[in-house]
Amino acid sequence: MDIDSLRAAVAVSPDNIPLLQILAKALEDAFEINEAKNHYEKIIEIDPSQVQAHLGLIRILDLRGETSQAVVRLDVLCEKHPQCAEAWMLRARIAMDEEDAAAAGTWYAKAVALNASIADENLMKQIITAGGSISGEEAKRRKVTHDGSEVDDDDVCGGTMDDVLSRELDLEFRVKNTARFADVGGMEAVKEQIRMKIIFPLQNPALFASYGKKAGGGVLLYGPPGCGKTLMARATAGEIGANFFAIGIHHILNMYIGESENKLHQIFELARRNVPAVLFFDEMDALAADRRDMRQSAGRHLINQFLQELDGAIDNNDNILILGATNAPWHVDNAFLRPGRFDRIIFVPPPDAVAREEICRIHAQGRPLSVWDEKDLAKRTEGLSGADIKAVFDNATEVALTEAMRKGAVAPITGKMLTQSAKDVKPSTRKWFESAKNYALYSNQGGMYDEILVHLGIKK
Ligand SMILES: Nc1ncnc2c1ncn2[C@@H]1O[C@H](COP(=O)(O)OP(=O)(O)OP(=O)(O)O)[C@@H](O)[C@H]1O
Ligand SMILES: [Mg+2]
């Protein structure tokens, strides 16, 4: 309906609130603000509880430059109707016009927490660019407590500003991590490092402070595929009840020049607002490709930004554990390996016999197994990665399932099925060792890859 016919309709029924509301909004959209104002006022006169009319009137007052009046009315409205997301959003918008990014951030968070569908990415970007950040009740309520208790469900899918931001950044954010160290077989050296860097310091902050130590730091995990690097990162977050941010490097690299740096900065800022946090950078070699290899200066800028973020030059990284993972540490820029950055570089080899036994037990959980011999299976899976061992169990399960379908009754997975399956699964790490061996022999920077040589039996 056009404005003229709406006007005509209102002339016939001047007290029809829904009709008045439609006309007022249409006028507002057409910038007929004075006439719109009259109609909004009329509605409020008839029924003072009409929230939409109040909002309209406030928008118009703001448009006319009568901002202080608008703000006073908005205060009252928010107090009377604290559940009205649009009112908080309008408050954020006006605060932003007033260049109060901090307040805008608080109201924005409140608005999207009440109704995620009114999120306004442009406004959010403005707020962040202007230095605003999430604050207020929502942010506090949302944080995982240091004793490791978990956030509740509506929090996880809530619509706070950081949620919106992480969606925009294409991040896995605050994923509930049920995995624990107990779900990772072996990897004792890695677990120990992680305990010392973040778990114990979070539990005993005073003790660590007395030694001048804080929680956080960087650990780079490298090794062949399927040996539990990614699993370990998730388990770390689960273990400390921390927020977990998984960053696939392609998300950052696939950007226009300049945008990647900004994105990376936003990711670190997001983590800093949500400590304790585990920031996990997978495929580190892709991001941190040796600077000499980088022909474009764009890549160099990104690396420099990353180094600055790691150094906490921009802001501090207390209570943030930065985990990196790579299959190709030789392609990682040396600058990343200096103290204070990824200052622990840990080789994650295929599991030894004890670890394999553990991994077998982990993957046996929840499957209908008849009697089977863990030690024996550990022996038969020599050379296999954790992922390969999982495949042994998956394949044996399939055999048992086929049998169950044939018999029409549950058939357990037998030790024999597992042994056969172990014979069929080929080690997937061999190829990796072939190339790793060359790097370790001919480009072993300061003995960095000695562990690989020891693992291969080349060095004692
Ligand atoms: N140490 C382990 N304990 C238990 N399960 C494991 C272990 N290592 C690997 N697995 C199993 O293999 C799967 C794949 O492992 P994961 O993704 O962690 O390997 P990765 O080292 O990150 O490999 P890539 O280098 O290819 O990224 C895990 O989800 C898990 O099921
Ligand atoms: Mg991985």
XYZ file of C-alpha atoms and ligand atoms in Angstrom:
492
model
C 0.000 0.000 0.000
C 1.298 3.429 -0.826
C 1.377 6.272 1.645
C -1.620 8.064 0.150
C -3.921 5.111 0.511
C -2.623 4.566 4.060
C -3.408 8.191 4.827
C -6.888 7.715 3.418
C -7.392 4.590 5.524
C -6.291 6.381 8.686
C -8.656 9.235 7.927
C -11.524 6.768 8.085
C -10.343 5.009 11.288
C -8.108 7.467 13.117
C -7.715 5.342 16.261
C -6.628 2.148 14.565
C -3.235 1.545 16.164
C -1.852 -1.112 13.776
C -2.809 1.047 10.835
C -1.275 4.146 12.396
C 1.894 2.197 13.062
C 2.165 1.077 9.429
C 1.591 4.609 8.178
C 4.101 6.102 10.622
C 6.781 3.606 9.638
C 6.116 4.158 5.918
C 6.446 7.902 6.457
C 9.611 7.420 8.457
C 11.100 5.308 5.689
C 10.178 8.012 3.201
C 11.863 10.608 5.429
C 8.573 12.409 6.034
C 9.755 12.651 9.580
C 7.527 15.375 10.914
C 4.352 13.668 9.804
C 5.690 10.344 11.058
C 6.395 11.902 14.432
C 2.797 13.090 14.728
C 1.481 9.590 14.114
C 3.873 7.934 16.552
C 2.828 10.462 19.177
C -0.803 9.792 18.425
C -0.293 6.055 18.991
C 1.427 6.672 22.326
C -1.381 8.975 23.323
C -3.931 6.252 22.671
C -1.861 3.478 24.252
C 1.367 4.355 26.073
C 2.488 0.713 26.127
C 3.130 0.599 22.352
C 6.838 -0.181 22.268
C 7.186 0.071 18.485
C 5.748 3.578 18.522
C 8.166 4.615 21.256
C 11.048 3.208 19.227
C 9.836 5.065 16.138
C 9.542 8.317 18.015
C 13.019 7.920 19.463
C 14.483 7.222 16.013
C 12.846 10.351 14.701
C 14.031 12.508 17.582
C 17.513 11.217 16.896
C 17.137 11.972 13.185
C 16.058 15.518 14.009
C 19.178 16.005 16.067
C 17.313 15.973 19.362
C 19.607 13.262 20.603
C 19.511 13.987 24.309
C 15.744 13.741 24.311
C 15.996 10.524 22.355
C 18.481 9.115 24.861
C 16.330 9.996 27.866
C 13.308 8.308 26.319
C 15.374 5.303 25.349
C 16.652 4.931 28.915
C 13.102 4.797 30.171
C 12.083 2.355 27.462
C 14.973 0.000 28.207
C 14.158 0.088 31.874
C 10.497 -0.697 31.288
C 11.116 -3.306 28.609
C 14.510 -4.851 29.318
C 13.692 -7.770 27.028
C 13.255 -5.547 23.982
C 16.262 -6.326 21.800
C 15.467 -3.543 19.327
C 15.637 -0.955 22.091
C 19.128 -2.085 23.088
C 20.176 -2.142 19.451
C 18.950 1.407 18.962
C 20.833 2.391 22.069
C 23.992 0.856 20.604
C 23.442 2.735 17.355
C 22.966 6.065 19.089
C 25.956 5.459 21.356
C 28.019 4.803 18.244
C 26.834 8.090 16.695
C 27.969 9.716 19.912
C 31.352 8.011 19.413
C 31.015 5.990 22.584
C 32.225 2.643 21.213
C 32.548 1.051 24.644
C 28.914 1.641 25.542
C 27.863 0.689 22.028
C 29.636 -2.646 22.460
C 27.772 -3.343 25.691
C 24.356 -2.509 24.272
C 25.055 -4.370 21.063
C 25.996 -7.497 23.003
C 22.836 -7.193 25.032
C 20.677 -6.799 21.944
C 22.018 -9.800 20.077
C 21.963 -11.893 23.238
C 18.217 -11.261 23.388
C 17.632 -11.743 19.693
C 20.458 -12.949 17.487
C 18.498 -12.275 14.310
C 18.790 -8.517 14.658
C 22.577 -8.649 14.521
C 23.928 -5.871 12.350
C 27.347 -6.728 11.025
C 28.055 -3.228 9.793
C 27.367 -1.719 13.163
C 29.409 -4.429 14.818
C 32.356 -3.693 12.541
C 32.075 0.015 13.278
C 32.114 -0.675 16.997
C 35.169 -2.881 16.783
C 37.015 -0.564 14.431
C 36.345 2.253 16.873
C 37.999 0.222 19.613
C 34.840 -1.065 21.255
C 34.574 -4.534 22.610
C 32.105 -6.805 24.203
C 31.374 -5.967 27.819
C 28.605 -6.096 30.366
C 26.642 -8.910 31.897
C 26.552 -11.161 28.870
C 30.291 -11.333 28.539
C 30.780 -12.079 32.208
C 28.063 -14.658 32.358
C 29.363 -16.438 29.308
C 32.912 -16.999 30.422
C 34.005 -20.424 31.411
C 35.079 -20.418 35.007
C 38.619 -21.238 35.932
C 37.650 -24.314 37.885
C 36.786 -25.889 34.574
C 33.021 -25.970 34.802
C 31.423 -25.667 31.430
C 29.242 -23.020 29.916
C 25.631 -23.995 29.571
C 23.974 -24.786 26.316
C 22.193 -21.556 25.489
C 25.455 -19.796 26.042
C 27.143 -21.844 23.404
C 24.622 -20.960 20.727
C 23.964 -17.505 22.107
C 24.287 -14.440 20.004
C 26.841 -12.309 21.786
C 29.054 -10.047 19.810
C 31.961 -12.443 20.023
C 29.767 -15.205 18.648
C 28.792 -13.057 15.729
C 32.381 -12.028 15.236
C 33.637 -15.586 15.302
C 31.028 -16.603 12.756
C 32.232 -13.800 10.573
C 35.821 -14.864 11.074
C 34.751 -18.371 10.173
C 36.175 -19.712 13.382
C 35.326 -22.639 15.509
C 34.624 -20.764 18.688
C 33.927 -22.045 22.155
C 33.248 -25.510 20.931
C 32.358 -27.685 23.829
C 35.321 -29.897 24.305
C 34.463 -33.115 25.960
C 37.817 -34.639 25.085
C 40.259 -34.993 27.966
C 43.886 -36.063 28.268
C 42.570 -39.515 29.108
C 41.226 -39.740 25.557
C 44.693 -39.274 24.112
C 46.905 -42.334 24.225
C 50.589 -41.741 24.938
C 52.004 -38.285 24.147
C 53.277 -37.953 27.692
C 55.894 -35.336 26.793
C 53.248 -33.141 25.207
C 50.871 -33.539 28.126
C 53.652 -32.611 30.530
C 54.527 -29.434 28.629
C 50.915 -28.388 28.501
C 50.467 -29.015 32.208
C 53.455 -26.831 33.002
C 52.491 -24.060 30.642
C 48.840 -23.642 31.391
C 47.158 -26.182 33.643
C 49.301 -25.826 36.758
C 49.711 -22.048 36.433
C 45.929 -21.653 36.243
C 45.511 -23.858 39.294
C 48.299 -22.259 41.331
C 48.595 -18.691 40.082
C 50.230 -17.401 43.274
C 52.924 -20.061 43.261
C 53.781 -19.505 39.637
C 53.739 -15.738 40.100
C 56.301 -16.073 42.874
C 58.620 -17.578 40.271
C 57.740 -14.836 37.834
C 55.741 -17.231 35.668
C 52.351 -16.737 34.128
C 49.941 -19.080 32.434
C 50.230 -19.277 28.691
C 52.818 -19.637 25.994
C 53.358 -21.344 22.717
C 53.894 -24.978 21.817
C 54.434 -26.241 18.300
C 53.603 -29.863 17.636
C 55.056 -31.522 14.584
C 55.080 -35.004 13.212
C 53.505 -37.437 10.763
C 49.765 -37.340 10.054
C 47.234 -39.053 12.278
C 49.275 -39.190 15.458
C 47.032 -37.026 17.585
C 48.154 -33.404 17.206
C 44.686 -32.049 16.565
C 43.146 -34.396 19.112
C 45.653 -33.171 21.681
C 44.722 -29.530 21.072
C 41.063 -30.273 21.687
C 41.820 -32.352 24.751
C 43.867 -29.489 26.192
C 40.924 -27.130 25.932
C 38.671 -29.758 27.489
C 41.126 -30.433 30.273
C 41.220 -26.843 31.473
C 37.652 -25.919 30.529
C 39.086 -23.212 28.334
C 37.620 -21.559 25.320
C 38.911 -23.246 22.210
C 39.609 -21.442 18.982
C 40.541 -23.594 16.031
C 41.974 -21.658 13.147
C 42.453 -23.350 9.819
C 45.126 -21.389 8.059
C 43.238 -21.277 4.767
C 40.658 -19.078 6.499
C 43.286 -16.450 7.015
C 45.267 -16.834 3.840
C 42.269 -16.588 1.541
C 41.939 -12.915 1.978
C 42.702 -9.709 0.270
C 45.962 -8.054 1.077
C 45.766 -6.359 4.430
C 42.611 -8.171 5.415
C 44.440 -11.261 6.637
C 46.457 -9.278 9.169
C 43.357 -7.635 10.474
C 41.619 -10.968 10.733
C 44.515 -12.494 12.597
C 44.528 -9.567 14.993
C 40.817 -9.954 15.596
C 41.277 -13.640 16.340
C 43.891 -12.889 18.999
C 41.730 -10.127 20.447
C 38.791 -12.487 20.599
C 40.906 -14.959 22.559
C 42.182 -12.213 24.867
C 38.628 -11.278 25.725
C 37.792 -14.902 26.453
C 40.599 -16.240 28.634
C 41.582 -18.843 29.557
C 41.777 -19.805 25.941
C 43.504 -22.266 23.688
C 44.289 -20.837 20.275
C 44.981 -23.661 17.894
C 46.647 -22.968 14.566
C 46.557 -26.005 12.350
C 48.715 -26.234 9.186
C 51.249 -23.807 10.643
C 53.550 -24.424 7.693
C 51.012 -22.880 5.329
C 50.846 -19.655 7.291
C 54.373 -19.512 8.478
C 56.051 -20.421 5.246
C 59.658 -19.426 5.359
C 59.935 -15.737 4.671
C 62.583 -16.342 2.062
C 60.105 -18.517 0.167
C 57.592 -15.776 0.114
C 57.810 -13.797 -3.020
C 54.957 -11.496 -2.250
C 55.409 -8.970 0.454
C 51.791 -9.627 1.423
C 52.802 -12.908 3.009
C 55.599 -11.207 4.864
C 53.224 -8.677 6.370
C 51.043 -11.465 7.630
C 53.974 -13.247 9.220
C 55.149 -10.072 10.891
C 51.664 -9.501 12.237
C 51.607 -13.060 13.565
C 54.962 -12.586 15.266
C 53.783 -9.376 16.890
C 50.647 -11.055 18.166
C 52.671 -13.941 19.565
C 55.013 -11.550 21.312
C 52.056 -9.881 22.910
C 53.459 -6.624 21.565
C 49.972 -5.384 20.925
C 48.342 -6.704 24.032
C 49.276 -9.337 26.531
C 48.709 -13.015 26.040
C 48.345 -14.075 29.657
C 46.223 -17.166 30.088
C 46.319 -17.954 26.387
C 47.941 -21.157 25.271
C 48.925 -21.002 21.645
C 49.218 -24.392 20.031
C 50.490 -24.827 16.531
C 50.577 -28.017 14.510
C 52.383 -28.936 11.346
C 53.563 -31.853 9.276
C 56.352 -29.747 7.829
C 58.263 -27.887 10.524
C 61.085 -27.295 8.031
C 58.784 -24.898 6.230
C 58.070 -22.913 9.349
C 59.894 -19.605 9.631
C 62.662 -19.708 12.214
C 61.407 -16.502 13.728
C 58.482 -18.443 15.150
C 60.762 -20.650 17.142
C 62.391 -18.001 19.300
C 61.724 -17.953 23.037
C 58.410 -16.451 23.975
C 56.826 -17.552 20.742
C 56.571 -21.237 20.013
C 59.293 -21.883 22.500
C 58.573 -25.570 22.825
C 58.779 -27.635 19.708
C 57.639 -31.150 20.280
C 57.916 -34.124 18.006
C 54.780 -36.249 18.044
C 55.909 -39.643 16.776
C 53.750 -42.639 16.019
C 52.822 -44.265 19.329
C 55.176 -46.694 21.063
C 53.958 -50.041 22.434
C 52.643 -48.614 25.701
C 50.869 -45.772 23.915
C 49.407 -48.163 21.354
C 47.945 -50.254 24.144
C 46.319 -47.131 25.540
C 45.040 -46.065 22.150
C 43.602 -49.542 21.586
C 41.768 -49.301 24.896
C 40.464 -45.849 24.031
C 39.091 -46.991 20.693
C 37.688 -50.210 22.140
C 35.413 -48.183 24.406
C 31.758 -48.443 23.577
C 32.186 -51.257 21.070
C 30.809 -54.754 21.640
C 34.028 -56.699 22.033
C 34.515 -60.282 23.043
C 37.722 -61.204 24.829
C 40.744 -59.600 23.246
C 44.360 -59.181 24.206
C 45.479 -55.567 24.454
C 49.192 -56.333 24.693
C 49.033 -58.636 21.716
C 47.186 -56.097 19.594
C 49.659 -53.403 20.621
C 52.435 -55.631 19.303
C 50.625 -56.264 16.041
C 50.022 -52.567 15.405
C 53.659 -51.550 15.467
C 54.345 -48.670 13.093
C 50.704 -47.604 12.956
C 49.555 -44.142 13.861
C 46.674 -43.400 16.229
C 44.433 -42.813 13.246
C 45.552 -46.157 11.746
C 44.674 -47.921 15.004
C 41.280 -46.313 14.946
C 40.908 -47.710 11.416
C 41.771 -51.186 12.742
C 38.831 -50.935 15.133
C 36.535 -49.380 12.542
C 37.248 -52.106 10.006
C 36.820 -54.900 12.552
C 33.539 -53.323 13.611
C 32.359 -53.430 10.036
C 33.195 -57.115 9.771
C 31.260 -57.831 12.964
C 28.340 -55.753 11.736
C 28.195 -57.638 8.459
C 28.121 -60.862 10.412
C 25.398 -59.497 12.689
C 23.296 -58.563 9.667
C 23.768 -62.029 8.204
C 22.836 -63.773 11.443
C 20.154 -61.335 12.428
C 21.666 -61.105 15.907
C 24.329 -59.046 17.638
C 27.749 -60.497 16.952
C 30.646 -59.186 19.020
C 33.919 -57.998 17.583
C 36.380 -60.795 18.209
C 40.105 -60.707 18.867
C 40.545 -62.529 15.583
C 38.741 -59.815 13.655
C 41.028 -57.246 15.251
C 44.180 -59.194 14.411
C 43.082 -59.637 10.828
C 42.204 -55.966 10.565
C 45.602 -54.983 12.019
C 47.238 -57.008 9.253
C 45.219 -55.199 6.570
C 45.813 -51.626 7.710
C 49.024 -50.249 6.288
C 51.056 -47.670 8.225
C 50.194 -44.269 6.848
C 53.259 -42.515 8.231
C 55.946 -44.164 6.109
C 55.904 -41.570 3.384
C 56.258 -38.802 5.905
C 59.358 -40.387 7.411
C 60.959 -40.738 3.995
C 61.013 -37.004 3.493
C 61.523 -36.163 7.183
C 64.663 -38.288 7.163
C 66.224 -36.090 4.501
C 65.491 -32.902 6.369
C 66.794 -34.402 9.593
C 69.993 -35.606 7.951
C 70.809 -32.684 5.705
C 69.085 -29.685 7.177
C 68.995 -30.442 10.867
C 69.008 -26.919 12.256
C 70.959 -27.104 15.489
C 69.833 -30.652 16.080
C 66.195 -29.674 15.993
C 65.246 -32.906 14.282
C 67.412 -35.252 16.305
C 64.285 -36.875 17.656
C 63.349 -37.982 14.171
C 66.763 -39.581 13.701
C 66.491 -41.297 17.082
C 63.056 -42.552 16.180
C 64.433 -43.971 12.925
C 67.291 -45.618 14.798
C 69.859 -43.559 12.877
C 71.006 -41.728 15.954
C 71.251 -42.922 19.526
N 47.285 -40.607 20.609
C 46.041 -40.904 20.202
N 45.147 -41.391 21.069
C 43.887 -41.683 20.667
N 43.451 -41.541 19.424
C 44.284 -41.057 18.510
C 45.632 -40.713 18.847
N 46.235 -40.253 17.742
C 45.326 -40.283 16.760
N 44.154 -40.775 17.196
C 42.934 -40.976 16.399
O 43.175 -40.540 15.090
C 42.371 -39.427 14.745
C 43.186 -38.444 13.932
O 44.189 -37.855 14.739
P 44.580 -36.311 14.639
O 43.635 -35.619 13.736
O 44.703 -35.775 15.998
O 45.987 -36.420 13.957
P 46.999 -35.255 13.538
O 48.280 -35.564 14.187
O 46.386 -33.949 13.811
O 47.130 -35.510 11.996
P 47.439 -34.465 10.812
O 48.891 -34.173 10.865
O 47.047 -35.216 9.584
O 46.590 -33.265 11.060
C 41.908 -38.869 16.064
O 40.685 -38.208 15.937
C 41.801 -40.123 16.912
O 40.606 -40.797 16.668
Mg 45.669 -32.438 12.557
